[in-house]
XYZ file of C-alpha atoms in Angstrom:
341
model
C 0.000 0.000 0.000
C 1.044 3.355 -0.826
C 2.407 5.648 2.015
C 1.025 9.452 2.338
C 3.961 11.110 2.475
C 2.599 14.447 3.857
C 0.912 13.125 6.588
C 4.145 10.709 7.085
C 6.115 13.723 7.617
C 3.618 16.127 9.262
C 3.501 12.934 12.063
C 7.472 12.915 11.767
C 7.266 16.801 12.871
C 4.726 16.100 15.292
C 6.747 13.270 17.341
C 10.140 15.545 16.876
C 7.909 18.546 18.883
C 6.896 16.084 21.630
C 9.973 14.878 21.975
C 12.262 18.084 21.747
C 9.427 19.237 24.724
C 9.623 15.981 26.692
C 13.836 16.636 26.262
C 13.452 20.491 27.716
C 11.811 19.756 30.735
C 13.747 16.610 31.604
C 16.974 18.511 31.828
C 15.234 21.644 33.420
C 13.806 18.889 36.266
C 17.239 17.310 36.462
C 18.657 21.037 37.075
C 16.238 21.505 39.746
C 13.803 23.536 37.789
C 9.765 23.805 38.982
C 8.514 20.541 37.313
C 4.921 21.850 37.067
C 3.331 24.877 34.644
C 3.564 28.154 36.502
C 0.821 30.544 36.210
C 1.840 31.553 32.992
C 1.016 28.406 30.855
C 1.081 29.298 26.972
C -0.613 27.461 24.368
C 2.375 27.515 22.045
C 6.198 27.786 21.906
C 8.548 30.635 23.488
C 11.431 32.504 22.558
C 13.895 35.171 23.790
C 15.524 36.633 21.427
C 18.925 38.138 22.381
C 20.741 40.603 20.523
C 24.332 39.401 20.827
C 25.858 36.505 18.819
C 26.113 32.743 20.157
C 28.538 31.848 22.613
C 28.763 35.184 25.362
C 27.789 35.853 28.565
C 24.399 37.278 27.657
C 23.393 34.148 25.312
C 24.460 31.594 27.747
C 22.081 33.331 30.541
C 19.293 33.648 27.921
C 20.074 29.882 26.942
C 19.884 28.714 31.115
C 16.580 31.233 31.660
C 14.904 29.198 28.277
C 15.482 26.155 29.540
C 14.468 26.857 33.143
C 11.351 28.511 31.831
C 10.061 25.722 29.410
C 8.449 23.424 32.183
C 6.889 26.562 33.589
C 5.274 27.749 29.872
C 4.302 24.406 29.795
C 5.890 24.933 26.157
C 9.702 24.172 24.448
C 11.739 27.895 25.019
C 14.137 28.952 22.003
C 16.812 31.596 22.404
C 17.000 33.732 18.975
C 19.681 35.338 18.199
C 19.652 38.583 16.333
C 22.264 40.355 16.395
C 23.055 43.652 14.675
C 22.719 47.839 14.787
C 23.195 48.008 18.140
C 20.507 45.369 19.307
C 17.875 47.690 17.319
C 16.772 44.602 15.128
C 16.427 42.790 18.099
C 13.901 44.768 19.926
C 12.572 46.300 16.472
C 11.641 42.442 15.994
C 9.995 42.251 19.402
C 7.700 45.461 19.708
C 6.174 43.685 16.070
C 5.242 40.434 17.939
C 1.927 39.049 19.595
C 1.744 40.525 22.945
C 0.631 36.769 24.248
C 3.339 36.044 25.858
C 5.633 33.757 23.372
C 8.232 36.673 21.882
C 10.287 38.031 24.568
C 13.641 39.571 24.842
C 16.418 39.503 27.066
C 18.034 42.966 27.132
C 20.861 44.984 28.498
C 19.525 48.397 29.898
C 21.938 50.380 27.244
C 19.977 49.076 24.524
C 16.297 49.670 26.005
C 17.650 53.502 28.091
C 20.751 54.577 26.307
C 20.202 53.872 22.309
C 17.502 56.454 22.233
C 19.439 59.296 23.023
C 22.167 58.224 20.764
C 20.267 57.210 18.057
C 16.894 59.762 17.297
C 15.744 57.723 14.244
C 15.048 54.274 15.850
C 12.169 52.516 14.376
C 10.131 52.274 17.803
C 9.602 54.111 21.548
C 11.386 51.519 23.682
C 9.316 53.281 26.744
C 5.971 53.111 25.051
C 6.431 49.867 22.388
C 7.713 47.459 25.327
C 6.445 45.966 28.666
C 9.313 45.245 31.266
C 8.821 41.992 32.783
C 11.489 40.917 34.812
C 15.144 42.563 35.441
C 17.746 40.016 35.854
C 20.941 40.921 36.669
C 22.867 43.722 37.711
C 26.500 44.766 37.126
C 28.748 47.752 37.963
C 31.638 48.970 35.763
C 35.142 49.541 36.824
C 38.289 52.017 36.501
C 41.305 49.636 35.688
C 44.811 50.974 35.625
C 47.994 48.662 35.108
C 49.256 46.883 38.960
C 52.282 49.208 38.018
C 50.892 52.639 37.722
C 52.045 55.117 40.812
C 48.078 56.440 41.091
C 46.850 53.747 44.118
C 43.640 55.920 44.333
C 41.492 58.140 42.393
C 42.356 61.246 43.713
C 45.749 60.160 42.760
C 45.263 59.380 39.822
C 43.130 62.664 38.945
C 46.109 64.821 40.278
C 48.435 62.618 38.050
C 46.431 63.708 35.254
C 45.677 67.165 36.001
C 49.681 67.365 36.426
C 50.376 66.294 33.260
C 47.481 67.080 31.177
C 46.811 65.665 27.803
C 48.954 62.889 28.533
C 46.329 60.474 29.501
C 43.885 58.128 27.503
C 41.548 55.524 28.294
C 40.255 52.367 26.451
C 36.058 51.263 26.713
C 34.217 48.723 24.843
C 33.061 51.042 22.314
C 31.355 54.836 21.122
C 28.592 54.754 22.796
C 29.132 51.905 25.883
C 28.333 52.326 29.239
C 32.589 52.353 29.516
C 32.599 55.412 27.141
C 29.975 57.080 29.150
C 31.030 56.893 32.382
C 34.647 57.366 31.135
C 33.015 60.542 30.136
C 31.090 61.404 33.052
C 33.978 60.558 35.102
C 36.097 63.149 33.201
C 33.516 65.648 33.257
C 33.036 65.630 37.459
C 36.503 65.575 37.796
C 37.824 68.056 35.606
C 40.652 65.944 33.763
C 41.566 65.262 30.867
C 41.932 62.365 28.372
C 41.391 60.627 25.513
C 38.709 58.207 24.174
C 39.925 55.343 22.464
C 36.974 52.902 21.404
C 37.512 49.106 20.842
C 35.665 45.981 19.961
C 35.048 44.720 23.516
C 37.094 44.982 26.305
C 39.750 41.641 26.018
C 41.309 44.131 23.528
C 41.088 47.362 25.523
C 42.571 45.330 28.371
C 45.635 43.523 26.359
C 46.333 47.380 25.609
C 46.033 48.348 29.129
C 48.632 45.536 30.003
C 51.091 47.095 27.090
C 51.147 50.099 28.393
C 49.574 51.660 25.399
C 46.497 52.764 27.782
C 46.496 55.078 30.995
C 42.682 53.221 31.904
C 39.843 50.672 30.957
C 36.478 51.365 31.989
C 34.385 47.659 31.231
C 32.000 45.977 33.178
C 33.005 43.734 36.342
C 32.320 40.531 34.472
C 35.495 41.150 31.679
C 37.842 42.445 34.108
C 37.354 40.000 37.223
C 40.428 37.671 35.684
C 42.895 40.642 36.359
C 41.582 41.940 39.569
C 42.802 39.493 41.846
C 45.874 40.753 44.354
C 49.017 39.864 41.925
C 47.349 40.691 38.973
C 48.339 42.707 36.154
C 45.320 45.308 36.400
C 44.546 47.265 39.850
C 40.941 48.288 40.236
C 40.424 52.536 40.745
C 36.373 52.138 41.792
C 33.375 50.749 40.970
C 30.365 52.120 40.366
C 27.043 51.459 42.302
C 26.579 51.997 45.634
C 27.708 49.271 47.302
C 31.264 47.407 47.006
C 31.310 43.818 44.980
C 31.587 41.163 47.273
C 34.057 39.274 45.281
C 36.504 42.557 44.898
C 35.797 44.230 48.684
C 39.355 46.381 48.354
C 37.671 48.190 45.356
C 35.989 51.157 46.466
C 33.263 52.750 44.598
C 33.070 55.876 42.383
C 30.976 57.716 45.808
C 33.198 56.340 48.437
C 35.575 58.569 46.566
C 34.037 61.465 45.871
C 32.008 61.192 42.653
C 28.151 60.370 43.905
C 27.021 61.020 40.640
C 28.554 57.976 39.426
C 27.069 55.940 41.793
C 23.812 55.127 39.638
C 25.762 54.178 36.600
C 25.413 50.288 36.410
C 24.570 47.838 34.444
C 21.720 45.288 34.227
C 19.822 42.672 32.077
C 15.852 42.579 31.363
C 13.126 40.669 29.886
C 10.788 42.462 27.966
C 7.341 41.513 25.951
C 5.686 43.529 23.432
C 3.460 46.727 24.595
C -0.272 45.625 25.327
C 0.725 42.600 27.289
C -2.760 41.904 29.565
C -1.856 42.400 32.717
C -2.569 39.124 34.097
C -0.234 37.370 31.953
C 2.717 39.757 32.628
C 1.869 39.342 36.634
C 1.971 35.492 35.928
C 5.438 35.864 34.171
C 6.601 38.374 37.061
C 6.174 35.630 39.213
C 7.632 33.197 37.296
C 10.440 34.663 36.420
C 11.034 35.961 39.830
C 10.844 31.863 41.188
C 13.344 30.710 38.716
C 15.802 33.534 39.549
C 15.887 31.826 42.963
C 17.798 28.839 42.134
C 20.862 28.751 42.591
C 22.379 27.538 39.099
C 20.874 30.690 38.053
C 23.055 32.749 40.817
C 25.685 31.485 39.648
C 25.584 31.869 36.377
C 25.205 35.112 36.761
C 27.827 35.897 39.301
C 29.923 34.010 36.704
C 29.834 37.204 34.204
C 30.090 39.926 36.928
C 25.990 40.161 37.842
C 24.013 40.000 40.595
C 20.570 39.390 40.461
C 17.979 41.856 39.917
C 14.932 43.004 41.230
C 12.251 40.923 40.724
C 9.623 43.695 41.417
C 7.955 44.537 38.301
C 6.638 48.093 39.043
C 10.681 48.309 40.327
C 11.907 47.494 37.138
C 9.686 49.745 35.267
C 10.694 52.505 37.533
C 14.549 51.368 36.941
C 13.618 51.537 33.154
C 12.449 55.201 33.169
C 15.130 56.188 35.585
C 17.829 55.241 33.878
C 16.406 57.001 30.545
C 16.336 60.089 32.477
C 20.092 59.703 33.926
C 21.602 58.549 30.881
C 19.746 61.228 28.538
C 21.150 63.804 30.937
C 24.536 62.537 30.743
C 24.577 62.286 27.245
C 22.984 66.150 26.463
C 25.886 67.032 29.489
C 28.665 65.507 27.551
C 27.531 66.319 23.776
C 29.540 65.180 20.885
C 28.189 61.291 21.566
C 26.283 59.193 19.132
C 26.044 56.486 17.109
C 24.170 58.297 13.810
């Protein structure tokens, strides 16, 4: 007898669903994930996109969130990557989704509170076009100069600077970063001098910093907590945030010495849905999120690239959100001269 071949390979599909499904929550439930649908059940698959490549930090806590969520959807949890213009096809591709639940997006705060005041043509309001959900993680960003540099505090390395002006530069993961602006704002409270040099990430900014061809780095904890350790290479100026890092507690931060307004000036990670979310759906995933955050594989992931975790207070991240706009668009309109059109 003759085989349908469509309905052959449309039970093929079927059985492959099932069983990539069956295979998500089996290694969520061997992780120590909830084995039983959360309040925010969906009645199809998830994904969060990311907008970095494969293989980072970001992707790999996007990757562990996915597959700690998928027994709580109740549904298999992709990541997506799209990478690109400064994560704008990411969350361009996001605010155009269903607002049911399924499209989310796992974003750092620069790309949802600083891109808009660098870029003014973006193809969406990231304040009116996106619900925040959950925030993740948080990170501060830190002043590295080389172990053998004279300056052992701020204020001593300021005066170095201000004795010897136009002598000093400093390397940041980019035009635009958080590095470049709180290298910025740093300069700009202080009343030094020195010059920007932008590169791809900061491995390279740091391998410069090593050579000497760099007076400072200013990345995120995450990057530079190989070099920090007593011994190192790199020596740690401050921190910002308001509190020290646990693993680092010699490090002071940018307030303990002297420059409050720096304090503020962190990093973090957030999911967001599409606008128009109804409300009881983004209260179920509030709580969802916030119970899988608990565990302690996620802690540690995160605390493996420099983060700890974030609020899990929805009206506190939506707060956060608009905060930080506010900050970073003053900064930016303080400093002029920065964008990325």
């Amino acid at each position: 007898m003759k085989t349908n071949t469509f309905w052959t390979r449309a039970a093929l599909r079927a059985a492959l669903c099932v069983a990539a499904a069956v295979s998500l929550q089996a290694v969520a439930w061997a992780q120590g994930a909830p084995a039983t649908p959360g309040a925010s059940t969906l009645t199809k698959p998830a994904r969060i996109v990311v907008t970095v490549p494969p293989g980072g930090g970001i992707d790999t806590i996007a990757r562990r969130l996915a597959t700690r969520m998928a027994p709580v959807l109740g549904q298999p949890v992709i990541v997506e990557n799209r990478p690109g213009a400064s994560g704008v096809l990411g969350v361009d591709n996001i605010v155009r989704s269903a607002p049911d639940g399924s499209s989310l997006i796992l974003a750092a705060g620069s790309t949802i509170t600083v891109l808009p005041h660098l870029m003014k043509k973006l193809p969406y309001d990231a304040t009116r076009d996106l619900t925040p959900i959950a925030q993740i993680g948080v990170t501060p960003l830190v002043m590295l100069v080389n172990s053998d540099n004279p300056a052992k505090t701020v204020a001593e390395f300021v005066a170095a600077a201000k004795n010897s002006p136009n002598t000093m530069s400093y390397g940041s993961y980019g035009n635009g970063s958080l590095g470049h602006l709180i290298g910025e704002a740093f300069k700009h409270a202080s009343g030094m001098t020195m010059v920007h040099v932008p590169y791809k990430g900061c491995a390279s900014a740091i391998n410069d910093l090593i050579g000497g061809q760099l007076s400072a780095v200013v990345c995120d904890v995450g990057s530079a907590a190989a070099f920090l350790p007593p011994g190192s290479r790199l020596r740690g100026l401050a921190i910002t945030g308001t509190h020290r890092v646990a693993s680092f507690p010699t490090i002071p931060t940018f307030p303990e010495a002297g420059y409050p307004t720096l304090g503020p000036l962190v990093g973090w990670l957030g999911i967001f849905g599409p606008a128009n979310m109804p409300k009881p759906l983004v209260a179920a995933l509030v709580k969802d999120f916030a119970d899988v955050m608990k565990t302690d594989d996620m802690r540690t992931a995160l605390a493996q690239i420099g983060y700890d975790i974030g609020d899990p207070s929805a009206a506190n991240f939506a707060k956060t959100v608009q905060q930080d706009g506010v900050v970073w668009g003053q900064l930016i309109r303080s400093i002029g001269g920065i964008t990325l059109e």
